[in-house]
Coordinates of N, CA and C in Angstrom, one line a residue:
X1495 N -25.8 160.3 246.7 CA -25.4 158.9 246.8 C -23.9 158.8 246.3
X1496 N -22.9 157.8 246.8 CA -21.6 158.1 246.6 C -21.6 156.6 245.3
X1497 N -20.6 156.9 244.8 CA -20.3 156.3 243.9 C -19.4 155.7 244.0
X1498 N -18.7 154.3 243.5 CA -17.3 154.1 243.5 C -17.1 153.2 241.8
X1499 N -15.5 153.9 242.0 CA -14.9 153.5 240.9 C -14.0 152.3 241.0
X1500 N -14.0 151.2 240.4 CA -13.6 150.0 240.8 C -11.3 150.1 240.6
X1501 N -11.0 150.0 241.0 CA -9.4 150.0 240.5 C -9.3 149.9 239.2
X1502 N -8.2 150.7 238.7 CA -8.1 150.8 237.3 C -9.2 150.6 236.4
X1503 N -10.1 151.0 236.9 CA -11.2 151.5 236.3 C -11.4 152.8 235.9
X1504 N -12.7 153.4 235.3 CA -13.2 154.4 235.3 C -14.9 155.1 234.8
X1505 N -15.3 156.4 234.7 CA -16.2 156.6 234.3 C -16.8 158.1 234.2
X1506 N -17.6 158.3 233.5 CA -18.4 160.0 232.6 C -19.5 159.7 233.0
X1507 N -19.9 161.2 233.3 CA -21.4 161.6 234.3 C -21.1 162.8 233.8
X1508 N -22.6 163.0 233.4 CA -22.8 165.1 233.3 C -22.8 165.5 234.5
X1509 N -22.4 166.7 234.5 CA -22.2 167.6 235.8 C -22.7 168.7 235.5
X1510 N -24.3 169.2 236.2 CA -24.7 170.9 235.6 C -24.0 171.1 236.4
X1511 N -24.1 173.1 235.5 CA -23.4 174.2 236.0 C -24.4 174.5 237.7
X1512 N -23.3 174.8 238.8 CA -23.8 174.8 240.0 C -23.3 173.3 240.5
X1513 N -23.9 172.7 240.5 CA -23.5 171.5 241.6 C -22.2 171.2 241.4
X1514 N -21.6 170.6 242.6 CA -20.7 170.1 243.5 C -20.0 168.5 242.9
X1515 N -18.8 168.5 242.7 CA -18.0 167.1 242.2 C -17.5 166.5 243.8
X1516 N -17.6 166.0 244.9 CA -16.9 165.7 245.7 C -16.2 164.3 245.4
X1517 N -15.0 164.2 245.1 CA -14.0 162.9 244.9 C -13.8 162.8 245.9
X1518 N -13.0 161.4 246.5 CA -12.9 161.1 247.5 C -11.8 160.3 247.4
X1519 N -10.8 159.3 248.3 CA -9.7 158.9 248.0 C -10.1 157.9 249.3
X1520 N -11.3 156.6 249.6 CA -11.4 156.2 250.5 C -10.9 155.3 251.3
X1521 N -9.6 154.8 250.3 CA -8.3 153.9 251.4 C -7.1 154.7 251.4
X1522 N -7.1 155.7 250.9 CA -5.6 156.4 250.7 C -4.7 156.0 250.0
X1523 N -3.8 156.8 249.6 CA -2.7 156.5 248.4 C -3.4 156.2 247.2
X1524 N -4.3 156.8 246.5 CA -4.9 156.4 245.2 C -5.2 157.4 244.3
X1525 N -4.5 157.7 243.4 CA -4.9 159.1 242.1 C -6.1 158.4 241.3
X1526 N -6.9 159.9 241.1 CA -7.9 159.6 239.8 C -7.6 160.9 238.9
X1527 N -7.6 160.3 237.9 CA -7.5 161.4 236.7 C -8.9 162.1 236.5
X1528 N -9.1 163.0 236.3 CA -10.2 164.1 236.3 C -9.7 165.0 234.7
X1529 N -10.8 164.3 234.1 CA -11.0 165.6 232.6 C -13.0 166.0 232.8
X1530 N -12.8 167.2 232.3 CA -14.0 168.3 232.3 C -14.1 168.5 230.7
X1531 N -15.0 168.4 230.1 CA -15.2 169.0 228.7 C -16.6 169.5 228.8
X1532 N -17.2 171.0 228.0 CA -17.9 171.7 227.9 C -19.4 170.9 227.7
X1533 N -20.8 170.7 228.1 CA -21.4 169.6 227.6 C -21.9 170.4 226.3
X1534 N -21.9 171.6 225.9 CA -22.8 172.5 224.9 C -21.8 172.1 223.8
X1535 N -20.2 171.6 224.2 CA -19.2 171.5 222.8 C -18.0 171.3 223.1
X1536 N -18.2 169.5 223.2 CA -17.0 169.1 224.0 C -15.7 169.0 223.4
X1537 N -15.5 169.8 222.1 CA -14.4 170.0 221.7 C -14.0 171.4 222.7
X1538 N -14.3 172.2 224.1 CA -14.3 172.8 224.6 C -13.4 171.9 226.2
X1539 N -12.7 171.7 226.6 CA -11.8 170.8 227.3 C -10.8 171.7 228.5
X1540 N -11.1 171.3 229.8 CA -9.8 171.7 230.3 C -8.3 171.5 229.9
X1541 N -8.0 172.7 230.1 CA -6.5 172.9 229.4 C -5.6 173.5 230.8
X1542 N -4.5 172.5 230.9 CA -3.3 173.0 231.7 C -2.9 174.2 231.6
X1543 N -2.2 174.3 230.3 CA -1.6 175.8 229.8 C -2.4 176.5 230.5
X1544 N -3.6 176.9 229.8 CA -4.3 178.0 230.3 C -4.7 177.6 231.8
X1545 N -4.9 176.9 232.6 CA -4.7 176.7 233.8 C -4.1 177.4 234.7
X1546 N -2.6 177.1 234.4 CA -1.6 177.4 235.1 C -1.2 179.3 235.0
X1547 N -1.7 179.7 233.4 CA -1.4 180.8 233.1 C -2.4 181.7 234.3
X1548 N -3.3 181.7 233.7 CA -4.8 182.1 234.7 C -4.2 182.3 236.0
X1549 N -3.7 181.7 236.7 CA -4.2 180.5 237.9 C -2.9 181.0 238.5
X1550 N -1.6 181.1 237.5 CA -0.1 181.5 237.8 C 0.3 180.6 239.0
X1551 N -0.3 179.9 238.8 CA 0.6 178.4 240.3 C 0.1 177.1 239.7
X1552 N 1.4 176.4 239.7 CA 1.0 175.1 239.2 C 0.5 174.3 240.5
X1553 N 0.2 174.8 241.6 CA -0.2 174.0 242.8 C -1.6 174.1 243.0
X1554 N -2.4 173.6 242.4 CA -3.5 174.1 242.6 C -4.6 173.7 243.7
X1555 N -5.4 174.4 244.5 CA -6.5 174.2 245.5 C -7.1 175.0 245.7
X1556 N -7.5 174.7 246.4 CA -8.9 175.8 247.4 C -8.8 177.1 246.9
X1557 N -9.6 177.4 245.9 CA -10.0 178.8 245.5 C -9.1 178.6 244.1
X1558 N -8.8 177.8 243.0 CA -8.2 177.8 242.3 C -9.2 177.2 241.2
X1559 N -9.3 177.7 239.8 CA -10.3 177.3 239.2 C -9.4 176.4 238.0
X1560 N -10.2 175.8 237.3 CA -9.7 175.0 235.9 C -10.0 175.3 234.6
X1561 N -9.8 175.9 233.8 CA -10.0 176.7 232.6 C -9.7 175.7 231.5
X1562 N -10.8 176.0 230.7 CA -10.6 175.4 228.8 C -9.3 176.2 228.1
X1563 N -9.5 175.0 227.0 CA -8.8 175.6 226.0 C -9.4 177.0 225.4
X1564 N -10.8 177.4 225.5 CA -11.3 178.2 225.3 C -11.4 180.1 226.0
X1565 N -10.1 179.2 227.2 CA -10.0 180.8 228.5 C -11.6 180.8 228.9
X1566 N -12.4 179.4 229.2 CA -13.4 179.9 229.9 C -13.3 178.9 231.1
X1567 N -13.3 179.4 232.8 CA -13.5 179.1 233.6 C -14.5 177.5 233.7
X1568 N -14.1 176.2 234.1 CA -14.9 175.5 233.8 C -15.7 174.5 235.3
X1569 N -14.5 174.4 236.4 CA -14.6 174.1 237.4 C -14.0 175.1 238.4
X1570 N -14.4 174.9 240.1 CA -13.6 175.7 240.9 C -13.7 174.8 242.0
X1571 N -12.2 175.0 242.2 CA -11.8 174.2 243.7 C -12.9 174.6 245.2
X1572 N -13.6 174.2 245.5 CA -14.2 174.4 246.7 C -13.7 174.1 248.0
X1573 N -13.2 173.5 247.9 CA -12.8 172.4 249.6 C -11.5 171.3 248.8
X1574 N -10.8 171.1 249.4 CA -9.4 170.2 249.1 C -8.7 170.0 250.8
X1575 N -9.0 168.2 251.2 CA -8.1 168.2 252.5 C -6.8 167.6 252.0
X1576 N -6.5 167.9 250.3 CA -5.5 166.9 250.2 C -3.9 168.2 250.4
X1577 N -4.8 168.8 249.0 CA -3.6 170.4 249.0 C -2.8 169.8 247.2
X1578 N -2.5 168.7 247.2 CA -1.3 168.0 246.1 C -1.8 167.1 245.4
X1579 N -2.0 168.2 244.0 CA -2.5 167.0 242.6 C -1.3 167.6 241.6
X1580 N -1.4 166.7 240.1 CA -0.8 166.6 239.8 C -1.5 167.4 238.1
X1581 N -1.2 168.8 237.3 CA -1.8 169.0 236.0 C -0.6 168.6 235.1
X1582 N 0.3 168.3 234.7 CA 1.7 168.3 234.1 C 1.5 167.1 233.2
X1583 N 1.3 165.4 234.2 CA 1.5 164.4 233.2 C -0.2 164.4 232.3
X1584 N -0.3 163.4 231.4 CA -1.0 162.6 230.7 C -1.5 161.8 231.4
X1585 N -2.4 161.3 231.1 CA -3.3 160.0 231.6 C -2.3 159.2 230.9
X1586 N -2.3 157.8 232.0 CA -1.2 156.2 231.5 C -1.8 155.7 230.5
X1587 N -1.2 155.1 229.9 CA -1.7 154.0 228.7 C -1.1 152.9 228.6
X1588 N -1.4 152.4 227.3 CA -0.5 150.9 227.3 C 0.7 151.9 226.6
X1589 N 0.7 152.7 226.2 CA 2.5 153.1 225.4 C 3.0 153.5 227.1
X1590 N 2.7 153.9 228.1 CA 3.1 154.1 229.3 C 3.6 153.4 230.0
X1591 N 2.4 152.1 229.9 CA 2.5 150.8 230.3 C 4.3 150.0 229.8
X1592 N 4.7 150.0 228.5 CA 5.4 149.6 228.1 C 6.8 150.4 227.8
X1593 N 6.5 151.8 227.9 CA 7.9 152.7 228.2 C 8.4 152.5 230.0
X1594 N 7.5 152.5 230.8 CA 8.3 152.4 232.5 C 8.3 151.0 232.9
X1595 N 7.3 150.1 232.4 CA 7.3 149.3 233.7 C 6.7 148.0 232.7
X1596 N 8.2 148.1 231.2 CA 8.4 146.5 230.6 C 8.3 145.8 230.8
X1597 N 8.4 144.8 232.4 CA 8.4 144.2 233.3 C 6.8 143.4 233.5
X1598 N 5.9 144.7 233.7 CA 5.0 144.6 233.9 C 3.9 144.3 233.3
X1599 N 2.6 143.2 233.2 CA 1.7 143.3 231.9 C 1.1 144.8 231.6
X1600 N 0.8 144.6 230.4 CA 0.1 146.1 229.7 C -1.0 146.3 229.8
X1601 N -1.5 147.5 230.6 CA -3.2 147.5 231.1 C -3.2 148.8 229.9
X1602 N -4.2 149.1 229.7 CA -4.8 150.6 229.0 C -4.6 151.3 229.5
X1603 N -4.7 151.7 230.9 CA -4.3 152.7 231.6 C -5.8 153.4 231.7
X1604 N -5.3 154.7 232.1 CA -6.3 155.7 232.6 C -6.9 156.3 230.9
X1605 N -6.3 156.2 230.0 CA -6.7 156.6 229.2 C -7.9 155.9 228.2
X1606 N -6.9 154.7 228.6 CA -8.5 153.8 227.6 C -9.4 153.4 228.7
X1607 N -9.3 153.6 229.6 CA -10.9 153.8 230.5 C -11.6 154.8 230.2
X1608 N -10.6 156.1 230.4 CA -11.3 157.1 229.8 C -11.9 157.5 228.4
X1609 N -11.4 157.1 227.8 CA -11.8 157.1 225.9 C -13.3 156.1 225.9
X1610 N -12.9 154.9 227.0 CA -14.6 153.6 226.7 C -15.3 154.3 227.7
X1611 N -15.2 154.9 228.8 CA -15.8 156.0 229.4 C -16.5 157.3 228.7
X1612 N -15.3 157.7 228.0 CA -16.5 159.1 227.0 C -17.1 159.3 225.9
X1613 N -16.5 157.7 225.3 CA -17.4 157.8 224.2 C -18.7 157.7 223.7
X1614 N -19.4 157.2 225.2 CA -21.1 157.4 224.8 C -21.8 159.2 224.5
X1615 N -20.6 159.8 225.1 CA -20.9 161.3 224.7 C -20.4 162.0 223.6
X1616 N -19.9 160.9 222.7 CA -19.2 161.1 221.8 C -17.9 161.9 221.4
X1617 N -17.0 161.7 223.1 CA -15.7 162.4 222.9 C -14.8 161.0 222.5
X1618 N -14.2 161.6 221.5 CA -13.0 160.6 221.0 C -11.4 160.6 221.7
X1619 N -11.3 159.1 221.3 CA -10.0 159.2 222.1 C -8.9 160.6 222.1
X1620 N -8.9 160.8 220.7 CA -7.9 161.8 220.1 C -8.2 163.7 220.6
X1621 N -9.5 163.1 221.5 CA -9.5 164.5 222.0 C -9.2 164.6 223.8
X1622 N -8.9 163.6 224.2 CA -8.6 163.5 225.6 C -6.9 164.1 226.1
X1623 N -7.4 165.1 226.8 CA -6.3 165.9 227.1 C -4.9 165.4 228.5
X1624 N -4.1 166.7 228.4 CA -4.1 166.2 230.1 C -4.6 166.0 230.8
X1625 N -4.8 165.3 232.0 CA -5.8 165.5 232.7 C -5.5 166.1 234.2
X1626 N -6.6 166.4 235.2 CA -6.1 167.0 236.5 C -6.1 165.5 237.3
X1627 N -4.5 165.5 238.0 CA -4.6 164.0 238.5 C -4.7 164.3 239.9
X1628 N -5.3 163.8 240.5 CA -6.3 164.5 241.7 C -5.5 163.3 242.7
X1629 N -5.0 164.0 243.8 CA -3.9 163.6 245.0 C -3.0 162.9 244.2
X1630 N -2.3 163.1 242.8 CA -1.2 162.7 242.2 C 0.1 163.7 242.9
X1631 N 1.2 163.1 243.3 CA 2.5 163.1 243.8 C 3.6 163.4 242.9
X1632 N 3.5 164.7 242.3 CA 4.4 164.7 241.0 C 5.3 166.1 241.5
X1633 N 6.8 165.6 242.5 CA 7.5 166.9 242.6 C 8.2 167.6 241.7
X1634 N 8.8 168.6 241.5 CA 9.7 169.0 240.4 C 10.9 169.9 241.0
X1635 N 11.8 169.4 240.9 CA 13.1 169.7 241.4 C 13.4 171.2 241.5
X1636 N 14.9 171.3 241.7 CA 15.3 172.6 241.3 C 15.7 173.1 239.8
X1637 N 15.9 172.1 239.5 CA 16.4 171.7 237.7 C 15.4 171.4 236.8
X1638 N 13.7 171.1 237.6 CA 13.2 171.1 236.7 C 12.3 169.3 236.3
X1639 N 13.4 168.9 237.2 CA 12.6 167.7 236.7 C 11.9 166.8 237.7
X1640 N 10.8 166.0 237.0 CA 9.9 165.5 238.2 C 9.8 164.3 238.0
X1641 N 9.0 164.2 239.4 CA 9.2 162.5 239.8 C 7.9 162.0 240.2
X1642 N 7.3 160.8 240.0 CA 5.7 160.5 240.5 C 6.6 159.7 241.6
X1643 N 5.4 160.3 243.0 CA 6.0 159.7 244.2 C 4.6 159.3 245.2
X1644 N 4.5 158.1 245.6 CA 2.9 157.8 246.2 C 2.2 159.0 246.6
X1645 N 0.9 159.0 246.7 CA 0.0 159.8 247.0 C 0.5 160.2 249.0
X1646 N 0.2 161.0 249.1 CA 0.3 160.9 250.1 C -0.9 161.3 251.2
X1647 N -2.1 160.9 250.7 CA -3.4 161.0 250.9 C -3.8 160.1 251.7
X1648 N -4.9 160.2 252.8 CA -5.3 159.6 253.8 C -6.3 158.9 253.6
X1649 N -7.1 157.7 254.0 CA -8.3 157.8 254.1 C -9.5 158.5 254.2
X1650 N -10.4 158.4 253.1 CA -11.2 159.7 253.1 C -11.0 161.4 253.0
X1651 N -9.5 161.5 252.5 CA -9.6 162.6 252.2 C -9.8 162.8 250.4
X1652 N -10.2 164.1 249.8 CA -11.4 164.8 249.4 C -10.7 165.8 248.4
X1653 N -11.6 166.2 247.4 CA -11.8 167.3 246.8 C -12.8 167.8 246.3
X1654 N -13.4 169.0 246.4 CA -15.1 169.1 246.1 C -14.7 170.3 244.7
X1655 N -15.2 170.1 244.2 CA -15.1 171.1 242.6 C -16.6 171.3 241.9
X1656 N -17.2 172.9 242.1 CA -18.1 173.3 241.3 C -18.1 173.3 239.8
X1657 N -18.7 173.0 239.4 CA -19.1 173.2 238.1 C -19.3 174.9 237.6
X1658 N -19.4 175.3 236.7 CA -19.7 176.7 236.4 C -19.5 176.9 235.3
X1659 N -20.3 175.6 234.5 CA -20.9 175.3 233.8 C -21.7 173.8 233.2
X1660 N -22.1 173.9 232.3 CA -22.8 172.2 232.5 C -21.8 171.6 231.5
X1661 N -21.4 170.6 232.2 CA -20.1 169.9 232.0 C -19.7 168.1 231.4
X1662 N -19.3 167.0 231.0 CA -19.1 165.9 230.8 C -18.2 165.8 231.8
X1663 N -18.0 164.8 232.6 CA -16.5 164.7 233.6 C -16.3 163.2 233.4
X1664 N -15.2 162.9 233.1 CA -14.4 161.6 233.3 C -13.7 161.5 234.3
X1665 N -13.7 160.3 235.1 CA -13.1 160.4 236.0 C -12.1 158.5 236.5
X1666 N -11.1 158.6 236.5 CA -10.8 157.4 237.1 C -10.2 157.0 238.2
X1667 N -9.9 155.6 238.6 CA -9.5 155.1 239.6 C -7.9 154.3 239.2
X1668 N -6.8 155.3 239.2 CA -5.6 155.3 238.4 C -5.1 153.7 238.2
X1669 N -4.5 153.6 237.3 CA -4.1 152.0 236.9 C -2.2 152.0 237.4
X1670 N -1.7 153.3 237.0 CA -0.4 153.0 236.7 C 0.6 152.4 238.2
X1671 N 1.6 151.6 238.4 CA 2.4 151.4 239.5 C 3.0 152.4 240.5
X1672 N 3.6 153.9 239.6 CA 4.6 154.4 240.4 C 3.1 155.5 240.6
X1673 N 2.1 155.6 240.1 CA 1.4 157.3 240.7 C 0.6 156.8 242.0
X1674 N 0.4 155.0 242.3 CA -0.2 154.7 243.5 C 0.5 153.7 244.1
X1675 N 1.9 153.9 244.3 CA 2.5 153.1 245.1 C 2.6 152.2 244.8
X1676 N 2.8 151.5 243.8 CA 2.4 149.7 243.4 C 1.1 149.6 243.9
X1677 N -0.1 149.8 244.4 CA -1.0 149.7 244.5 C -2.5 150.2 243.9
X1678 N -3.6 149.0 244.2 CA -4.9 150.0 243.0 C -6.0 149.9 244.0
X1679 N -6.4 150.6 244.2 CA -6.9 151.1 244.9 C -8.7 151.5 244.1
X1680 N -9.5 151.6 245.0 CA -10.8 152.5 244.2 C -11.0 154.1 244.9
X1681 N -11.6 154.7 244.0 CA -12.4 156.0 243.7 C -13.7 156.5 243.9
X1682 N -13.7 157.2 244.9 CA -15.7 157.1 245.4 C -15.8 158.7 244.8
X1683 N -17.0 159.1 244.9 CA -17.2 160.2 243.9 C -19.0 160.9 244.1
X1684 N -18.6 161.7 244.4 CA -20.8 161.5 244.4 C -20.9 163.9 244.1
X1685 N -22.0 163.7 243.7 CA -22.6 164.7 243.0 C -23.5 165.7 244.0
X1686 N -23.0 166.4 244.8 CA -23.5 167.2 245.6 C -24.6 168.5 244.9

């Protein structure tokens, strides 16, 4: 059964080891932030660093796994029609909210969805990591520096991620302006 995530919304679902995460992006142009923590000891958390080290490409897809802070393999990319997410930034917040877009009222962002999202499993705010921003648009120059640029994702395109192990997943339907175009969009999601 598919699920959806309401705009700037979010939400936590166990995930056993074995089954299938398929996200989905069902109007296009829409990031969801994606955190994984261990369910046996969720101070056990996907980690970028070790990600990218493992992994040696910060581009990650199809055949590319996501690793703890602990160097243990936690998800694997299965299927991706998108190709381009984003491991680098933070989930938005209101300090986000109020450093880019002054202008703009102050939502919580992806983070305090996430934090009122995980804390029935008792993950605390102060443990919510980077997170994997799934069809996030984040180039990086020749110099190094980067830019959030709209998704450039279609209707109904996808990413399917095994578990490979039994997992907590938070998942959102992004709040911030520049990672969805000025737009909010929702997040469908269902458990294969």
């Amino acid at each position: 059964m598919t699920e959806r995530i309401s705009p700037r919304s979010g939400a936590a679902f166990k995930l056993a080891k074995g089954a299938t995460l398929c996200v989905i992006d069902p109007e296009g142009g829409q990031v969801s932030d994606l955190l994984a923590f261990s369910a046996a000891d969720p101070r056990e958390v996907i980690s970028n660093g070790r990600t990218f080290d493992y992994e040696e490409t910060i581009r990650l897809t199809t055949g590319n796994r996501l690793w703890s802070n602990r160097s243990n393999a936690l998800l694997e990319i299965v299927e991706d029609s998108c190709g381009l997410h984003d491991f680098l930034l933070t989930p938005c917040s209101e300090a986000t909210f109020r450093h880019f877009y002054a202008d703009k009222p102050v939502h919580r962002g992806c983070f305090g969805n996430l934090a009122e999202a995980l804390a029935p499993y008792g993950i605390d705010a102060d443990a919510i990591p980077v997170a994997f921003n799934l069809f996030m648009n984040v180039p990086v120059d020749g110099e190094g520096k980067i830019s959030v640029l709209p998704p450039t994702t279609k209707a109904g395109d996808f990413i399917r991620l095994r578990a490979l192990t039994d997992l907590v997943v938070g998942l959102t339907a992004c709040s911030a302006y520049d990672s969805c175009g000025g737009s909010f969009k929702p997040i469908d999601y269902r458990i294969e």
